[in-house]
Amino acid sequence: MTTWKRRFRRKLRKHGLAWWRRAFPLDFPPRKRKAGGPPSQLRDYLNYYRRLKSPGFAVMVTGEWGVGKTHQVKRALDEDEFHYISLYGLRTADELRSAVFAKMYPTRHRIKSFVGEAKQALRDASGLFSFGSLTPALFGAFLEQGVTNEYVLVFDDLERSLMPRKILLGVINHYVEHSGCRVIVIVHDGKVLDSYFKDSKEKLFGQTIQATPQIDHAIRAFRKPVEGTKFGGFIDPFIDDILNIFASSGAQSLRILKYAIEDIRRFYEVVDEKHRASADAMAECVAMMTVFAIETRNGTLEPGDLVDRMRSKRGEAQSALATASERYQLVDLASQTLQDDLLVQMFVKGVFDPAAIRNSLEHSRHFLVPADAPAWRTVMEFDNLDDQTVQTAVNEMSRQFEELEPLGVGEILHVLALRLMMAEQGISGMTPDASVTEANAYIDAMHAKGQIPPRTLSYDWRLERYSSHDGTGFWVSDDMRPFFSQIVSHLRRVQEDALDKWLIEQAPVIIELLNDGKEFFEKFVQTYKGNNTFAHVAALDKISPEVFVAAFLNAPRSGWYWIGNAIDQRYKSSFQVTDLARERPWAKEVVRLLAEESAKLEGLAKFRLLRAIPKAVDAEEPIVTTVAALELDNLERDSESVQEVDLPRPKRPRSSRKPRASDDDTVT
């Protein structure tokens, strides 16, 4: 190959077609721009900046995460006139230089050529490894030799780079000032807390442009994958409503809008054709889902704001939901078309339960059949029903109340809450106090008929919220809440009494359990596995100590250890668990009777029974020693052994031991 050909090919490899066009200019027609996207200030400025030759400054494009900064920058430039480099995760300047070099020269032979030149230069300088720590720096210098300013450099995710800001900005500045490159840096500068960046960015960036969300363009992009599908046809009529809601939210992230559309798609896939056929129902559901998808992802609505929404109606409570309602005047955020529990499932847990969604729609005003619905639910929909239908439901609810018709606890509270509302509004002719008295008398009468179920056996039953039933919150205004709390408190007491009666009925079952000591232990002690039915309720004191001891002595001897250990564990827990406290006198009497029985025995039989008698029952209340207390005790001993240093001795922490309650004390 001749010399001029080798030189020609070398220059062509090094500088590309740009060198050819400069060396042999021809009258080519101007290239047609392919850059697109809707008109914007950002697009106009980048169109100006890309035409500059060695501008000497970089451009910073900033905005909220998800606003579409990267997409808008890429759309404003032709694909073959820029190199895109993400700074995410880059740690060193050489990693950045290598990334830029790889973009400029993606072909393998060019990279090999540069690496070969670098190695040869280092060998010529007295050996490949003779420079030690300077080798990476020299190799970086070779990388910088190959930089060309033909393309615009677009650096993204600056705030996510792991490189020190000073070094990062220094490398970018080198491309701007020394290589004459046009550089665009995409960054959410509000998330960059580095003081050096804030102080020095004006030296590097000659222009800062705030990217704003291009909602119309984004919604077209989101719709494109579903065009021609059933879901595409479903969502088309609601696009304007979705865009108006997003604009009202003040949100900047287009990702949130995309997620909202995805939530609507999941909802669409699980509802029946009957539900989809109701334009009013679907319009309300789409609007509600768009609002809650935006507000929960923005963090303006917490999980607790999605429950008891009836109480948070506009004008009734200063809550996050009431504040959100002011932003969306045309959307009823308290609507029960999508019930409270359902909203929590969808927007907190990410679960779209088909059965729950369909059930919520079936009970909504759009599909409610008054003849088939519970009376209380029809009364709650009085806003949307005719007077005759509502009055019929009110009469039916009154009949259920007067005749003590069996109802579940949730239904009872719905009925009592609605009667309290009618007293508040002067409809029933009763005062709220009189309505509470009437409600408590009704609960007592239902209890006398055995219609009030016991409270749950769970240890956290006191934390149970009486705010909704069947996915619908009780109709209780802020003014009526103290009155409704009186009703709920009375219901709790009655449920506790119902539990006591049920536990008394379980006495034969408990006696039978003594025949299997291990099963007895599992039923009465919290083991965090298995079935600990009676672990958190005082059930043993429902059996007389004499009957229990007789059954204990008749039980298989192999189970005595487990029975005695169960009583021990419950006695120790009774100082922390309020509900077990009343078993302490019973346990002491059982221990006394067993001791009397042991006195009648001799030999191994006596020894066996003594070993089975609960040991913790006669002991003082256990003292809980924490790790911190142990450490302080060790510090005291260490300080006593060091005489040279006069250190203040740490004070001994006060004992966590409580005064022992007497047998007659009631722990609350």
PDB file of C-alpha atoms in Angstrom, residues 185-358:
ATOM      1  CA  VAL A 185     -25.674  18.382  31.588  1.00  0.00           C
ATOM      2  CA  ILE A 186     -29.009  16.985  32.807  1.00  0.00           C
ATOM      3  CA  VAL A 187     -29.429  17.231  36.566  1.00  0.00           C
ATOM      4  CA  HIS A 188     -32.060  17.701  39.262  1.00  0.00           C
ATOM      5  CA  ASP A 189     -30.014  20.424  40.951  1.00  0.00           C
ATOM      6  CA  GLY A 190     -32.414  20.548  43.888  1.00  0.00           C
ATOM      7  CA  LYS A 191     -31.110  17.116  44.908  1.00  0.00           C
ATOM      8  CA  VAL A 192     -27.428  18.106  44.743  1.00  0.00           C
ATOM      9  CA  LEU A 193     -26.507  19.183  48.266  1.00  0.00           C
ATOM     10  CA  ASP A 194     -22.778  19.583  47.594  1.00  0.00           C
ATOM     11  CA  SER A 195     -21.697  23.148  48.474  1.00  0.00           C
ATOM     12  CA  TYR A 196     -18.942  23.128  45.830  1.00  0.00           C
ATOM     13  CA  PHE A 197     -21.518  22.490  43.099  1.00  0.00           C
ATOM     14  CA  LYS A 198     -23.698  25.386  44.250  1.00  0.00           C
ATOM     15  CA  ASP A 199     -20.744  27.773  44.431  1.00  0.00           C
ATOM     16  CA  SER A 200     -19.065  26.858  41.138  1.00  0.00           C
ATOM     17  CA  LYS A 201     -21.842  25.895  38.740  1.00  0.00           C
ATOM     18  CA  GLU A 202     -22.180  29.430  37.377  1.00  0.00           C
ATOM     19  CA  LYS A 203     -18.517  29.252  36.228  1.00  0.00           C
ATOM     20  CA  LEU A 204     -19.228  26.202  34.083  1.00  0.00           C
ATOM     21  CA  PHE A 205     -22.819  26.631  33.004  1.00  0.00           C
ATOM     22  CA  GLY A 206     -23.549  29.635  30.833  1.00  0.00           C
ATOM     23  CA  GLN A 207     -27.243  28.794  30.634  1.00  0.00           C
ATOM     24  CA  THR A 208     -29.639  26.951  32.941  1.00  0.00           C
ATOM     25  CA  ILE A 209     -33.004  25.844  31.550  1.00  0.00           C
ATOM     26  CA  GLN A 210     -35.894  24.524  33.643  1.00  0.00           C
ATOM     27  CA  ALA A 211     -37.643  21.613  31.922  1.00  0.00           C
ATOM     28  CA  THR A 212     -41.412  21.541  32.351  1.00  0.00           C
ATOM     29  CA  PRO A 213     -43.650  18.511  31.830  1.00  0.00           C
ATOM     30  CA  GLN A 214     -45.089  18.207  28.311  1.00  0.00           C
ATOM     31  CA  ILE A 215     -48.306  16.558  29.398  1.00  0.00           C
ATOM     32  CA  ASP A 216     -50.091  16.356  26.057  1.00  0.00           C
ATOM     33  CA  HIS A 217     -47.069  14.801  24.376  1.00  0.00           C
ATOM     34  CA  ALA A 218     -46.574  12.368  27.266  1.00  0.00           C
ATOM     35  CA  ILE A 219     -50.178  11.189  27.287  1.00  0.00           C
ATOM     36  CA  ARG A 220     -49.965  10.420  23.567  1.00  0.00           C
ATOM     37  CA  ALA A 221     -46.820   8.389  24.211  1.00  0.00           C
ATOM     38  CA  PHE A 222     -48.510   6.501  27.051  1.00  0.00           C
ATOM     39  CA  ARG A 223     -51.580   5.765  24.915  1.00  0.00           C
ATOM     40  CA  LYS A 224     -49.658   4.542  21.906  1.00  0.00           C
ATOM     41  CA  PRO A 225     -49.010   0.976  23.214  1.00  0.00           C
ATOM     42  CA  VAL A 226     -52.758   0.447  23.834  1.00  0.00           C
ATOM     43  CA  GLU A 227     -54.094   1.974  20.631  1.00  0.00           C
ATOM     44  CA  GLY A 228     -56.536  -0.387  18.965  1.00  0.00           C
ATOM     45  CA  THR A 229     -57.003  -2.467  22.133  1.00  0.00           C
ATOM     46  CA  LYS A 230     -60.142  -2.712  24.268  1.00  0.00           C
ATOM     47  CA  PHE A 231     -58.467  -0.779  27.056  1.00  0.00           C
ATOM     48  CA  GLY A 232     -57.465   1.931  24.598  1.00  0.00           C
ATOM     49  CA  GLY A 233     -61.096   2.318  23.577  1.00  0.00           C
ATOM     50  CA  PHE A 234     -62.130   2.349  27.245  1.00  0.00           C
ATOM     51  CA  ILE A 235     -59.753   5.092  28.380  1.00  0.00           C
ATOM     52  CA  ASP A 236     -60.088   7.424  25.377  1.00  0.00           C
ATOM     53  CA  PRO A 237     -63.263   9.191  26.639  1.00  0.00           C
ATOM     54  CA  PHE A 238     -61.562   9.936  29.974  1.00  0.00           C
ATOM     55  CA  ILE A 239     -58.243  11.345  28.709  1.00  0.00           C
ATOM     56  CA  ASP A 240     -59.280  14.993  29.141  1.00  0.00           C
ATOM     57  CA  ASP A 241     -60.470  14.310  32.705  1.00  0.00           C
ATOM     58  CA  ILE A 242     -57.166  12.587  33.539  1.00  0.00           C
ATOM     59  CA  LEU A 243     -55.147  15.503  32.147  1.00  0.00           C
ATOM     60  CA  ASN A 244     -57.233  18.066  34.048  1.00  0.00           C
ATOM     61  CA  ILE A 245     -56.762  16.145  37.295  1.00  0.00           C
ATOM     62  CA  PHE A 246     -53.006  15.891  36.731  1.00  0.00           C
ATOM     63  CA  ALA A 247     -52.817  19.633  36.030  1.00  0.00           C
ATOM     64  CA  SER A 248     -54.824  20.369  39.196  1.00  0.00           C
ATOM     65  CA  SER A 249     -52.487  18.224  41.284  1.00  0.00           C
ATOM     66  CA  GLY A 250     -49.479  20.424  40.593  1.00  0.00           C
ATOM     67  CA  ALA A 251     -47.369  17.273  40.136  1.00  0.00           C
ATOM     68  CA  GLN A 252     -44.331  17.541  37.861  1.00  0.00           C
ATOM     69  CA  SER A 253     -43.361  13.900  37.406  1.00  0.00           C
ATOM     70  CA  LEU A 254     -44.773  12.359  34.254  1.00  0.00           C
ATOM     71  CA  ARG A 255     -43.905   8.963  35.721  1.00  0.00           C
ATOM     72  CA  ILE A 256     -46.729   9.449  38.218  1.00  0.00           C
ATOM     73  CA  LEU A 257     -49.139  10.092  35.343  1.00  0.00           C
ATOM     74  CA  LYS A 258     -47.913   6.914  33.661  1.00  0.00           C
ATOM     75  CA  TYR A 259     -48.374   4.917  36.880  1.00  0.00           C
ATOM     76  CA  ALA A 260     -51.905   6.303  37.252  1.00  0.00           C
ATOM     77  CA  ILE A 261     -52.823   5.075  33.769  1.00  0.00           C
ATOM     78  CA  GLU A 262     -51.331   1.679  34.627  1.00  0.00           C
ATOM     79  CA  ASP A 263     -53.513   1.534  37.779  1.00  0.00           C
ATOM     80  CA  ILE A 264     -56.583   2.304  35.674  1.00  0.00           C
ATOM     81  CA  ARG A 265     -55.608  -0.505  33.286  1.00  0.00           C
ATOM     82  CA  ARG A 266     -55.349  -2.984  36.167  1.00  0.00           C
ATOM     83  CA  PHE A 267     -58.746  -1.838  37.418  1.00  0.00           C
ATOM     84  CA  TYR A 268     -60.276  -2.223  33.946  1.00  0.00           C
ATOM     85  CA  GLU A 269     -59.026  -5.795  33.627  1.00  0.00           C
ATOM     86  CA  VAL A 270     -60.801  -7.065  36.764  1.00  0.00           C
ATOM     87  CA  VAL A 271     -64.237  -5.419  36.482  1.00  0.00           C
ATOM     88  CA  ASP A 272     -67.164  -7.062  34.733  1.00  0.00           C
ATOM     89  CA  GLU A 273     -68.651  -5.953  31.415  1.00  0.00           C
ATOM     90  CA  LYS A 274     -71.753  -4.866  33.328  1.00  0.00           C
ATOM     91  CA  HIS A 275     -69.643  -2.411  35.320  1.00  0.00           C
ATOM     92  CA  ARG A 276     -67.774  -1.141  32.235  1.00  0.00           C
ATOM     93  CA  ALA A 277     -71.101  -0.485  30.529  1.00  0.00           C
ATOM     94  CA  SER A 278     -72.018   2.142  33.160  1.00  0.00           C
ATOM     95  CA  ALA A 279     -70.442   5.358  31.870  1.00  0.00           C
ATOM     96  CA  ASP A 280     -71.215   7.238  35.105  1.00  0.00           C
ATOM     97  CA  ALA A 281     -69.673   4.550  37.311  1.00  0.00           C
ATOM     98  CA  MET A 282     -66.530   4.267  35.195  1.00  0.00           C
ATOM     99  CA  ALA A 283     -66.119   8.055  34.955  1.00  0.00           C
ATOM    100  CA  GLU A 284     -66.269   8.335  38.752  1.00  0.00           C
ATOM    101  CA  CYS A 285     -63.882   5.394  39.258  1.00  0.00           C
ATOM    102  CA  VAL A 286     -61.331   6.705  36.740  1.00  0.00           C
ATOM    103  CA  ALA A 287     -61.390  10.159  38.348  1.00  0.00           C
ATOM    104  CA  MET A 288     -61.022   8.765  41.881  1.00  0.00           C
ATOM    105  CA  MET A 289     -58.233   6.381  40.886  1.00  0.00           C
ATOM    106  CA  THR A 290     -56.321   9.137  39.096  1.00  0.00           C
ATOM    107  CA  VAL A 291     -56.509  11.383  42.167  1.00  0.00           C
ATOM    108  CA  PHE A 292     -55.509   8.711  44.668  1.00  0.00           C
ATOM    109  CA  ALA A 293     -52.742   7.358  42.398  1.00  0.00           C
ATOM    110  CA  ILE A 294     -51.216  10.852  42.210  1.00  0.00           C
ATOM    111  CA  GLU A 295     -51.741  11.904  45.821  1.00  0.00           C
ATOM    112  CA  THR A 296     -50.478   8.681  47.422  1.00  0.00           C
ATOM    113  CA  ARG A 297     -47.374   8.573  45.233  1.00  0.00           C
ATOM    114  CA  ASN A 298     -46.684  12.231  45.942  1.00  0.00           C
ATOM    115  CA  GLY A 299     -46.968  11.461  49.657  1.00  0.00           C
ATOM    116  CA  THR A 300     -49.683  14.064  50.260  1.00  0.00           C
ATOM    117  CA  LEU A 301     -52.133  11.324  51.274  1.00  0.00           C
ATOM    118  CA  GLU A 302     -50.977   8.728  53.799  1.00  0.00           C
ATOM    119  CA  PRO A 303     -52.589   5.288  54.283  1.00  0.00           C
ATOM    120  CA  GLY A 304     -54.567   6.604  57.259  1.00  0.00           C
ATOM    121  CA  ASP A 305     -56.147   9.277  55.060  1.00  0.00           C
ATOM    122  CA  LEU A 306     -57.846   6.618  52.938  1.00  0.00           C
ATOM    123  CA  VAL A 307     -59.997   5.298  55.787  1.00  0.00           C
ATOM    124  CA  ASP A 308     -62.972   6.929  57.462  1.00  0.00           C
ATOM    125  CA  ARG A 309     -63.365   9.270  54.479  1.00  0.00           C
ATOM    126  CA  MET A 310     -66.983  10.047  55.308  1.00  0.00           C
ATOM    127  CA  ARG A 311     -65.712  11.969  58.316  1.00  0.00           C
ATOM    128  CA  SER A 312     -63.296  13.950  56.154  1.00  0.00           C
ATOM    129  CA  LYS A 313     -65.914  15.393  53.826  1.00  0.00           C
ATOM    130  CA  ARG A 314     -65.267  18.905  52.697  1.00  0.00           C
ATOM    131  CA  GLY A 315     -66.130  21.399  55.417  1.00  0.00           C
ATOM    132  CA  GLU A 316     -66.389  18.793  58.185  1.00  0.00           C
ATOM    133  CA  ALA A 317     -62.737  18.218  59.079  1.00  0.00           C
ATOM    134  CA  GLN A 318     -59.359  19.821  58.497  1.00  0.00           C
ATOM    135  CA  SER A 319     -57.634  16.742  57.158  1.00  0.00           C
ATOM    136  CA  ALA A 320     -55.284  15.865  54.326  1.00  0.00           C
ATOM    137  CA  LEU A 321     -58.267  14.470  52.410  1.00  0.00           C
ATOM    138  CA  ALA A 322     -60.224  17.693  52.884  1.00  0.00           C
ATOM    139  CA  THR A 323     -57.229  19.679  51.638  1.00  0.00           C
ATOM    140  CA  ALA A 324     -56.932  17.404  48.605  1.00  0.00           C
ATOM    141  CA  SER A 325     -60.647  17.844  47.913  1.00  0.00           C
ATOM    142  CA  GLU A 326     -60.062  21.566  47.466  1.00  0.00           C
ATOM    143  CA  ARG A 327     -57.733  20.801  44.545  1.00  0.00           C
ATOM    144  CA  TYR A 328     -60.255  18.547  42.813  1.00  0.00           C
ATOM    145  CA  GLN A 329     -63.584  20.330  43.042  1.00  0.00           C
ATOM    146  CA  LEU A 330     -65.335  17.998  40.568  1.00  0.00           C
ATOM    147  CA  VAL A 331     -64.239  14.717  42.217  1.00  0.00           C
ATOM    148  CA  ASP A 332     -65.991  13.396  45.331  1.00  0.00           C
ATOM    149  CA  LEU A 333     -63.082  11.888  47.269  1.00  0.00           C
ATOM    150  CA  ALA A 334     -65.426  10.615  49.992  1.00  0.00           C
ATOM    151  CA  SER A 335     -67.509   8.583  47.527  1.00  0.00           C
ATOM    152  CA  GLN A 336     -68.070   4.983  48.568  1.00  0.00           C
ATOM    153  CA  THR A 337     -68.129   3.707  44.996  1.00  0.00           C
ATOM    154  CA  LEU A 338     -64.574   2.646  45.831  1.00  0.00           C
ATOM    155  CA  GLN A 339     -64.641   1.695  49.500  1.00  0.00           C
ATOM    156  CA  ASP A 340     -62.018   2.613  52.091  1.00  0.00           C
ATOM    157  CA  ASP A 341     -60.520  -0.861  52.491  1.00  0.00           C
ATOM    158  CA  LEU A 342     -60.348  -1.228  48.722  1.00  0.00           C
ATOM    159  CA  LEU A 343     -58.379   2.021  48.320  1.00  0.00           C
ATOM    160  CA  VAL A 344     -55.869   0.847  50.925  1.00  0.00           C
ATOM    161  CA  GLN A 345     -55.452  -2.450  49.086  1.00  0.00           C
ATOM    162  CA  MET A 346     -54.876  -0.789  45.715  1.00  0.00           C
ATOM    163  CA  PHE A 347     -52.781   2.264  46.562  1.00  0.00           C
ATOM    164  CA  VAL A 348     -50.901   1.101  49.666  1.00  0.00           C
ATOM    165  CA  LYS A 349     -50.484  -2.642  49.138  1.00  0.00           C
ATOM    166  CA  GLY A 350     -50.655  -2.648  45.326  1.00  0.00           C
ATOM    167  CA  VAL A 351     -53.304  -5.395  45.344  1.00  0.00           C
ATOM    168  CA  PHE A 352     -56.193  -5.281  42.853  1.00  0.00           C
ATOM    169  CA  ASP A 353     -58.520  -7.939  44.240  1.00  0.00           C
ATOM    170  CA  PRO A 354     -61.186  -8.712  41.586  1.00  0.00           C
ATOM    171  CA  ALA A 355     -63.765  -9.904  44.129  1.00  0.00           C
ATOM    172  CA  ALA A 356     -63.296  -6.865  46.387  1.00  0.00           C
ATOM    173  CA  ILE A 357     -63.474  -4.418  43.459  1.00  0.00           C
ATOM    174  CA  ARG A 358     -66.635  -5.977  42.051  1.00  0.00           C
TER     175      ARG A 358
END
